[in-house]
Coordinates of C-alpha atoms and ligand atoms in Angstrom, one line a residue:
M1 CA -6.0 0.8 -16.1
T2 CA -5.7 1.1 -12.3
P3 CA -5.0 4.7 -11.3
Q4 CA -1.7 5.4 -9.5
R5 CA -1.8 3.9 -6.1
F6 CA -0.2 5.6 -3.1
L7 CA 0.3 3.9 0.2
T8 CA 1.7 5.1 3.5
G9 CA 2.0 3.5 6.9
I10 CA 2.3 5.2 10.3
T11 CA 3.8 3.3 13.1
T12 CA 1.6 3.5 16.2
S13 CA 4.3 4.2 18.8
G14 CA 3.6 7.7 20.0
T15 CA 1.5 10.9 19.9
P16 CA 1.5 12.9 16.6
H17 CA 3.5 16.1 16.7
L18 CA 3.8 19.1 14.5
G19 CA 6.7 17.5 12.6
N20 CA 4.5 14.6 11.6
Y21 CA 1.7 17.0 10.6
V22 CA 3.9 19.1 8.4
G23 CA 6.0 16.2 7.0
S24 CA 3.3 13.6 6.5
I25 CA -0.3 14.2 7.6
R26 CA -0.9 17.5 5.8
P27 CA 0.7 16.6 2.5
S28 CA -1.0 13.2 2.5
V29 CA -4.4 14.5 3.2
R30 CA -3.9 17.0 0.3
A31 CA -2.7 14.3 -2.0
S32 CA -5.7 12.1 -1.0
Q33 CA -8.0 14.8 -2.4
R34 CA -6.6 14.4 -5.9
A35 CA -8.9 12.6 -8.3
D36 CA -6.2 10.7 -10.2
V37 CA -4.7 8.8 -7.2
Q38 CA -6.0 6.0 -5.1
S39 CA -4.7 6.3 -1.6
F40 CA -4.1 3.7 1.1
Y41 CA -3.3 4.9 4.7
F42 CA -2.8 2.5 7.5
L43 CA -1.8 2.3 11.1
A44 CA 1.3 0.1 11.3
D45 CA 0.6 -1.5 14.6
Y46 CA 2.5 -4.7 13.9
H47 CA 5.5 -2.5 13.3
A48 CA 4.9 -0.8 16.6
L49 CA 5.4 -4.1 18.5
I50 CA 9.0 -4.0 17.4
K51 CA 9.6 -0.8 19.4
V52 CA 7.0 -0.5 22.0
E53 CA 6.6 -3.0 24.9
D54 CA 3.7 -1.2 26.6
P55 CA 0.4 -2.5 25.4
A56 CA -1.6 0.5 26.7
R57 CA 0.7 2.8 24.8
I58 CA 0.1 0.9 21.5
Q59 CA -3.6 1.1 22.0
R60 CA -3.5 4.8 23.0
S61 CA -1.2 5.7 20.1
T62 CA -3.5 3.9 17.6
L63 CA -6.4 5.9 18.8
E64 CA -4.5 9.2 18.8
I65 CA -3.1 8.7 15.3
A66 CA -6.4 7.6 13.8
A67 CA -8.1 10.5 15.4
S68 CA -5.4 12.9 14.1
W69 CA -5.7 11.8 10.5
L70 CA -9.4 12.0 10.6
A71 CA -9.4 15.4 12.3
C72 CA -7.0 16.7 9.7
G73 CA -9.4 15.9 7.0
L74 CA -8.7 12.4 5.8
N75 CA -11.9 11.2 4.2
P76 CA -12.3 7.4 4.7
E77 CA -14.9 7.3 1.9
R78 CA -12.3 8.5 -0.6
V79 CA -9.3 6.6 0.6
T80 CA -8.7 3.2 2.2
F81 CA -7.9 3.8 5.8
Y82 CA -7.2 0.8 7.9
R83 CA -5.3 -0.8 10.7
Q84 CA -2.5 -3.3 9.7
S85 CA -3.5 -5.9 12.3
D86 CA -7.0 -6.1 10.9
I87 CA -5.6 -7.6 7.7
P88 CA -4.5 -11.2 8.3
E89 CA -3.3 -11.4 4.7
I90 CA -0.4 -9.1 5.6
P91 CA 1.4 -11.5 8.0
E92 CA 0.7 -14.3 5.6
L93 CA 2.3 -12.4 2.7
T94 CA 5.2 -11.5 5.0
W95 CA 6.0 -15.2 5.2
F96 CA 5.8 -15.7 1.4
L97 CA 8.2 -12.8 1.0
T98 CA 10.5 -14.0 3.7
C99 CA 11.0 -17.1 1.6
V100 CA 12.1 -15.3 -1.5
L101 CA 14.3 -12.6 0.1
G102 CA 18.0 -13.3 0.6
K103 CA 19.0 -13.1 4.3
G104 CA 22.0 -11.1 3.2
V105 CA 19.8 -8.3 2.1
L106 CA 18.4 -8.0 5.6
N107 CA 21.9 -8.1 7.1
R108 CA 22.6 -4.9 5.1
A109 CA 19.5 -3.0 6.3
H110 CA 20.5 0.4 7.8
A111 CA 18.5 0.1 11.0
Y112 CA 19.8 -3.4 11.8
K113 CA 23.3 -2.6 10.9
A114 CA 23.2 0.5 13.2
S115 CA 22.3 -1.8 16.1
V116 CA 25.1 -4.2 15.2
D117 CA 27.7 -1.5 14.9
K118 CA 26.6 0.0 18.2
N119 CA 26.9 -3.4 19.9
T120 CA 30.2 -4.2 18.3
A121 CA 31.6 -0.8 19.3
A122 CA 30.5 -1.5 22.9
G123 CA 32.3 -4.9 22.8
L124 CA 29.0 -6.8 23.0
D125 CA 27.6 -9.6 20.9
P126 CA 26.7 -8.1 17.5
D127 CA 23.1 -9.2 17.9
A128 CA 22.7 -8.2 21.6
D129 CA 19.1 -7.0 22.2
V130 CA 18.2 -7.2 18.5
S131 CA 14.9 -8.9 18.2
A132 CA 14.1 -11.1 15.1
G133 CA 11.3 -8.6 14.6
L134 CA 13.7 -5.7 14.1
F135 CA 15.7 -7.9 11.7
M136 CA 12.5 -8.8 9.8
Y137 CA 11.0 -5.2 9.8
P138 CA 11.7 -4.6 6.1
V139 CA 9.8 -7.8 5.1
L140 CA 6.7 -6.8 7.0
M141 CA 6.9 -3.4 5.3
G142 CA 7.3 -5.0 1.9
A143 CA 4.2 -7.0 2.6
D144 CA 2.3 -3.8 3.5
I145 CA 3.2 -2.3 0.2
L146 CA 3.0 -5.4 -2.1
M147 CA -0.3 -6.5 -0.6
F148 CA -2.0 -3.6 -2.4
N149 CA 0.4 -3.3 -5.4
A150 CA 1.1 0.3 -4.5
H151 CA 3.0 2.2 -7.2
K152 CA 4.2 5.0 -5.1
V153 CA 5.2 5.1 -1.4
P154 CA 5.7 8.6 0.0
V155 CA 8.4 8.3 2.6
G156 CA 11.3 10.1 4.2
R157 CA 14.8 9.5 3.0
D158 CA 15.5 7.1 5.8
Q159 CA 12.9 4.7 4.3
I160 CA 14.3 4.6 0.8
Q161 CA 16.2 1.4 1.4
H162 CA 13.1 -0.3 2.6
I163 CA 11.3 0.5 -0.7
E164 CA 14.3 -0.9 -2.6
M165 CA 14.0 -4.1 -0.6
A166 CA 10.3 -4.3 -1.4
R167 CA 11.2 -4.0 -5.1
D168 CA 13.7 -6.8 -4.6
M169 CA 11.0 -9.0 -3.0
A170 CA 8.5 -8.2 -5.8
N171 CA 11.0 -9.1 -8.5
S172 CA 12.2 -12.3 -6.8
F173 CA 8.6 -13.5 -6.3
N174 CA 7.6 -12.6 -9.9
H175 CA 10.7 -14.4 -11.2
R176 CA 9.7 -17.6 -9.4
Y177 CA 6.0 -17.6 -9.7
G178 CA 5.0 -15.2 -12.5
E179 CA 4.0 -11.6 -12.6
H180 CA 2.0 -10.9 -9.5
F181 CA 3.6 -7.7 -8.0
V182 CA 4.3 -4.2 -9.1
P183 CA 7.7 -3.1 -8.0
P184 CA 7.0 0.0 -5.9
E185 CA 8.8 3.3 -6.0
A186 CA 9.7 5.7 -3.2
E187 CA 8.2 9.2 -3.6
I188 CA 10.3 11.8 -1.9
E189 CA 8.6 15.1 -1.3
E190 CA 11.4 17.6 -1.9
S191 CA 9.2 20.5 -1.1
V192 CA 8.1 19.3 2.3
A193 CA 10.5 20.6 4.8
T194 CA 11.6 18.7 7.9
L195 CA 10.4 20.7 10.8
P196 CA 13.0 21.7 13.4
G197 CA 12.1 20.9 17.0
L198 CA 12.3 23.0 20.2
D199 CA 16.1 22.6 20.3
G200 CA 16.7 23.4 16.6
R201 CA 17.4 19.7 15.6
K202 CA 14.9 17.8 13.5
M203 CA 11.6 17.5 15.4
S204 CA 11.6 13.9 16.6
K205 CA 10.4 11.8 19.5
S206 CA 13.9 10.4 19.9
Y207 CA 15.3 13.9 20.6
D208 CA 12.5 14.7 23.0
N209 CA 12.0 18.1 21.3
T210 CA 8.5 17.8 19.9
I211 CA 5.4 19.9 20.1
P212 CA 2.3 17.6 20.2
L213 CA 0.0 18.4 17.2
F214 CA -3.0 18.8 19.4
A215 CA -1.5 20.3 22.5
P216 CA -4.1 22.5 24.3
R217 CA -3.7 26.2 23.5
A218 CA -2.0 27.0 26.8
Q219 CA 0.5 24.2 26.5
L220 CA 1.2 25.1 22.8
Q221 CA 2.0 28.6 23.9
K222 CA 4.3 27.4 26.7
L223 CA 6.1 25.0 24.4
I224 CA 6.6 27.6 21.7
A225 CA 8.1 30.0 24.4
G226 CA 10.7 27.3 24.9
I227 CA 12.0 27.3 21.3
V228 CA 15.8 28.1 21.3
T229 CA 16.8 31.5 20.0
D230 CA 20.0 33.5 20.2
S231 CA 20.5 36.2 22.8
R232 CA 19.8 39.2 20.7
A233 CA 17.8 41.9 22.5
P234 CA 14.6 43.6 21.2
G235 CA 15.6 46.2 18.6
E236 CA 18.6 44.3 17.4
P237 CA 18.2 42.9 13.8
K238 CA 17.9 39.1 13.7
A239 CA 18.9 36.4 11.2
V240 CA 16.3 34.2 9.7
E241 CA 19.0 31.6 8.6
G242 CA 19.3 29.0 11.3
S243 CA 16.3 30.3 13.2
A244 CA 14.1 27.3 14.2
L245 CA 11.3 29.7 15.1
F246 CA 11.4 31.2 11.6
Q247 CA 11.4 27.8 9.9
I248 CA 8.5 26.6 11.8
Y249 CA 6.6 29.8 11.0
Q250 CA 7.3 29.3 7.3
A251 CA 5.8 25.8 7.4
F252 CA 2.5 27.3 8.4
A253 CA 2.4 30.8 6.8
T254 CA 1.6 32.0 3.4
P255 CA 4.6 33.5 1.4
A256 CA 3.4 37.0 2.2
E257 CA 3.2 36.3 5.9
T258 CA 6.6 34.8 5.8
D259 CA 8.0 37.9 4.1
S260 CA 6.4 40.0 6.7
L261 CA 8.1 38.1 9.5
R262 CA 11.4 38.3 7.6
Q263 CA 11.0 42.0 7.6
A264 CA 10.2 42.0 11.3
Y265 CA 13.4 40.1 12.0
A266 CA 15.4 42.7 10.1
N267 CA 13.6 45.4 12.1
G268 CA 14.6 43.8 15.3
I269 CA 11.4 42.2 16.6
G270 CA 11.8 40.9 20.1
W271 CA 11.9 37.1 20.6
G272 CA 8.8 37.2 22.8
D273 CA 6.8 39.0 20.1
A274 CA 8.1 36.6 17.4
K275 CA 7.0 33.7 19.5
Q276 CA 3.6 35.2 20.0
R277 CA 3.2 35.6 16.2
L278 CA 4.2 31.9 15.7
F279 CA 1.8 30.7 18.4
E280 CA -1.1 32.6 16.9
R281 CA -0.3 31.5 13.4
I282 CA -0.1 27.8 14.3
D283 CA -3.2 28.0 16.5
Q284 CA -5.1 29.6 13.7
E285 CA -4.6 26.5 11.5
I286 CA -4.8 23.8 14.2
A287 CA -7.7 25.1 16.4
P288 CA -10.6 23.9 14.3
M289 CA -9.0 20.5 13.9
R290 CA -8.2 20.3 17.6
E291 CA -11.9 20.5 18.3
A292 CA -12.6 17.7 15.9
Y293 CA -9.8 15.7 17.4
L294 CA -11.1 16.0 20.9
A295 CA -14.6 15.0 19.8
L296 CA -13.1 11.9 18.1
L297 CA -11.0 10.9 21.1
A298 CA -14.1 11.1 23.2
D299 CA -15.8 8.6 20.8
P300 CA -13.5 5.7 20.3
A301 CA -16.4 3.5 19.1
T302 CA -16.8 5.6 16.0
I303 CA -13.1 5.4 15.2
E304 CA -13.1 1.6 15.7
Q305 CA -16.0 1.4 13.3
T306 CA -14.3 3.5 10.8
L307 CA -11.2 1.3 10.9
L308 CA -13.2 -1.9 10.7
A309 CA -15.0 -0.5 7.6
G310 CA -11.6 0.4 6.2
A311 CA -10.4 -3.2 6.8
T312 CA -13.4 -4.6 5.0
K313 CA -12.6 -2.4 2.0
A314 CA -8.9 -3.3 2.1
R315 CA -9.7 -7.0 2.4
R316 CA -11.9 -6.9 -0.7
L317 CA -8.6 -6.6 -2.5
A318 CA -6.3 -8.5 -0.1
T319 CA -8.3 -11.7 0.3
P320 CA -8.8 -12.6 -3.4
F321 CA -5.2 -11.5 -4.2
M322 CA -3.9 -13.7 -1.4
G323 CA -5.9 -16.6 -2.8
R324 CA -4.2 -16.2 -6.2
L325 CA -0.8 -16.0 -4.4
R326 CA -1.5 -19.2 -2.5
Q327 CA -2.4 -20.8 -5.7
A328 CA 0.8 -19.5 -7.4
V329 CA 3.1 -20.9 -4.7
G330 CA 1.4 -24.3 -4.5
L331 CA -0.7 -24.0 -1.4
R332 CA -3.7 -25.5 -3.1
D333 CA -6.9 -27.5 -2.7
L334 CA -5.8 -31.1 -3.3
R335 CA -9.0 -31.9 -5.1
A336 CA -8.0 -29.5 -7.9
A337 CA -6.2 -31.9 -10.2
D338 CA -4.9 -29.0 -12.2
T339 CA -1.3 -29.0 -11.1
G340 CA 1.1 -26.6 -12.8
Q341 CA 2.5 -29.5 -14.9
A342 CA -0.9 -30.6 -16.2
S343 CA -2.1 -27.1 -17.1
K344 CA 1.1 -26.5 -19.1
A345 CA 0.6 -29.7 -21.0
A346 CA -3.0 -28.9 -21.6
K347 CA -2.0 -25.6 -23.2
L348 CA 0.5 -27.3 -25.5
E349 CA -1.8 -30.1 -26.5
R350 CA -5.2 -28.5 -26.8
P351 CA -8.2 -29.9 -28.7
L352 CA -8.5 -28.4 -32.1
F353 CA -11.5 -27.2 -34.3
K354 CA -11.0 -27.9 -38.0
Q355 CA -13.2 -26.2 -40.6
Y356 CA -13.5 -27.6 -44.1
R357 CA -15.7 -27.8 -47.3
E358 CA -17.0 -31.0 -48.6
S359 CA -17.7 -32.0 -52.2
D360 CA -21.4 -31.3 -51.5
G361 CA -20.5 -27.6 -51.4
Q362 CA -21.4 -27.3 -47.7
F363 CA -19.2 -26.2 -44.9
Y364 CA -18.4 -28.4 -41.9
F365 CA -16.3 -28.5 -38.8
K366 CA -15.0 -31.1 -36.5
L367 CA -13.3 -31.1 -33.1
L368 CA -10.3 -33.3 -32.6
D369 CA -8.6 -34.0 -29.3
A370 CA -4.9 -33.6 -28.7
Q371 CA -4.3 -37.1 -30.0
G372 CA -6.3 -36.5 -33.1
H373 CA -9.4 -38.5 -32.1
L374 CA -12.7 -37.2 -33.4
L375 CA -14.8 -35.7 -30.6
L376 CA -17.5 -33.8 -32.5
Q377 CA -18.7 -33.7 -36.1
S378 CA -21.0 -31.1 -37.5
L379 CA -23.6 -31.4 -40.2
G380 CA -23.3 -29.2 -43.2
F381 CA -23.7 -25.4 -43.1
V382 CA -24.6 -23.3 -46.1
T383 CA -22.0 -20.7 -45.4
P384 CA -18.6 -20.7 -43.7
R385 CA -19.8 -17.9 -41.5
E386 CA -22.5 -20.1 -39.9
A387 CA -20.0 -22.8 -39.2
G388 CA -17.7 -20.3 -37.7
Q389 CA -20.5 -18.9 -35.5
A390 CA -21.3 -22.4 -34.2
I391 CA -17.6 -22.9 -33.3
A392 CA -17.5 -19.5 -31.5
R393 CA -20.4 -20.5 -29.4
L394 CA -18.9 -23.8 -28.4
K395 CA -15.7 -22.0 -27.5
A396 CA -17.5 -19.4 -25.5
E397 CA -20.2 -21.5 -23.8
G398 CA -18.7 -25.0 -23.8
A399 CA -21.0 -27.9 -23.4
A400 CA -23.8 -25.6 -22.5
A401 CA -24.1 -24.7 -26.2
L402 CA -24.6 -28.3 -27.3
A403 CA -28.4 -28.4 -26.8
A404 CA -29.0 -25.3 -28.9
L405 CA -26.7 -26.5 -31.7
G406 CA -28.0 -30.1 -31.5
D407 CA -29.6 -30.2 -34.9
Q408 CA -26.4 -29.1 -36.6
L409 CA -24.3 -31.8 -35.0
Q410 CA -24.0 -35.5 -35.4
P411 CA -25.4 -37.3 -32.4
L412 CA -22.9 -38.4 -29.7
S413 CA -22.6 -41.4 -27.6
A414 CA -22.7 -41.0 -23.8
E415 CA -19.0 -41.8 -23.8
G416 CA -18.4 -39.3 -26.6
H417 CA -20.3 -36.7 -24.6
H418 CA -18.0 -37.2 -21.7
H419 CA -14.9 -36.6 -23.7
L420 CA -16.3 -33.7 -25.5
D421 CA -17.3 -32.0 -22.2
A422 CA -13.7 -32.3 -20.9
A423 CA -12.3 -31.0 -24.2
L424 CA -14.5 -28.0 -24.3
Q425 CA -13.7 -27.3 -20.7
A426 CA -9.9 -27.5 -21.5
L427 CA -10.4 -25.2 -24.5
R428 CA -12.0 -22.6 -22.3
E429 CA -9.4 -22.7 -19.6
G430 CA -6.7 -22.4 -22.1
D431 CA -8.0 -19.1 -23.4
Ligands
LIG1 N1 8.5 2.2 8.4 C1 7.6 3.3 8.3 C2 8.1 4.4 9.3 O1 8.6 4.0 10.3 C3 6.2 2.9 8.7 C4 5.7 1.9 7.7 C5 5.3 0.6 7.9 C6 5.4 2.1 6.3 N2 4.9 0.0 6.8 C7 5.0 0.9 5.8 C8 5.6 3.3 5.5 C9 4.7 0.8 4.4 C10 5.3 3.1 4.1 C11 4.8 1.9 3.6 O2 7.8 5.5 9.1

C-alpha cells in the first residue's frame, strides 16, 4: 500500500513572513519528518502568474521561498520538493480536468465570485479585470493535487472549496475513464493558530501588516516595536485576551514561557519590556535559520539544482502516470490496434484451455480460440498435474514456452503457429 501522501503548494508571489512560518512552514517541516507520510511540497509559480505581473518579483519570490523552506529544515532527500513549472505534465493534466469539470462549478468559486460581486456593486461588467487564469485557478490546483494522487492537502479554511473541486474533478474523470484518481481531502490543522499581524488583524500581505520571516535582527526589533498595544502604562495590569503581542509570543514559546509572560502581564509589565521579550524569543528560534537562509540566497545555483533534482523525482511519477491518462482518454499511438472496443471484445471472447482424460488413461489439454477452432493439441501426460503445469507455463510465458514444451505438443503448421502466438498474447493481456 502507498503510505499517506501529503501535498502542499506555496504561491511564489511574495516574501515569506512570520505568519507563513507559523501557519505553514513550521508544521509542514515537522510533518515531513514523520516516517508514515510521503510529502510533496512545491512552489506554485504558475499560480503566481495569476496575481503577479512583475517577472523579477516572481523569480525573486521563488528563490526566497525555496531558500526559506530549506533553511527551516525541509529535507529534499526525504520529501519531493519541486517547482510547479518544471513539471510539464501539470498543465497537460489541467487541460484533461478542464474537459471534465462543469463550468458552473467554477462560476461558484469563492475567489471568482468575490471579484464578480465587487464589479457588480461598482456597476461594472461582472467580469471586468477578471482573467481567464483567475477563473481557471481551481483547475490548475486540482491538477497539482491529482497529478500525485495526494490523499491529504493541508490548507487554510479559505482553500477548502478548492479541495472539494479537486474531488469533483477526480470523480468525474474516474467516472468517464476508469479509476485513475484518489479524491483528495483537506487537512485543516486546528491547533495551528493564525498569527496576528502588526495591527492585530491576521498577518497577511494584503493588509501590509507582516513581519518578514528573515528580517535582519535590527529590522525585526523595529517591526516588533510597532505592534499595536493599548495605552496602559507600566505598572498597570494588562489583558492577554486580544493582545496581538501575547498571541505572537505564544506561537513561539513553550507553555511554561507563555505562563510566565501571562504572569508578567498581570503584574503590569511595560509594553517596551514585553516587546523586548517577544523580540528575544523570536530571534532565538529564527537566528540559526536566518544564517542558513542568507547562505542559501547567496548561492542560487545550489537551490536551482535542488529544485531540478526534485522535478526529476516528481516526474518519475508524473510522466508514466500521464502516459496512462493519455491512453485512457484516447490520445494514443495509432499503430496500437488495441482500441477500447477491441480489448473489451478480446476479454469477452478469449481463447480457452481445455483439460481432459482420454481412454488411454493419460491426461491431455488443448487450446481453442474464441470461435472454438483448435489452436494447440498436447500429447499425453501421466498426471493431471503435469498437464496443468504445462498450461501454466504457456499462460505465463506465452509463445516463448513452446520450444521447451515442444516434445509434449503436437507439431504445428506455420499458419497454426501464427494463430497460436496471437492467442497466447491475447490470453496474457487479458489477465
Ligand atoms: N492555492 C494555494 C494558496 O494560495 C496554493 C496552491 C496551489 C496549493 N496549488 C496547490 C495548495 C495545491 C495546496 C495544493 O495558498
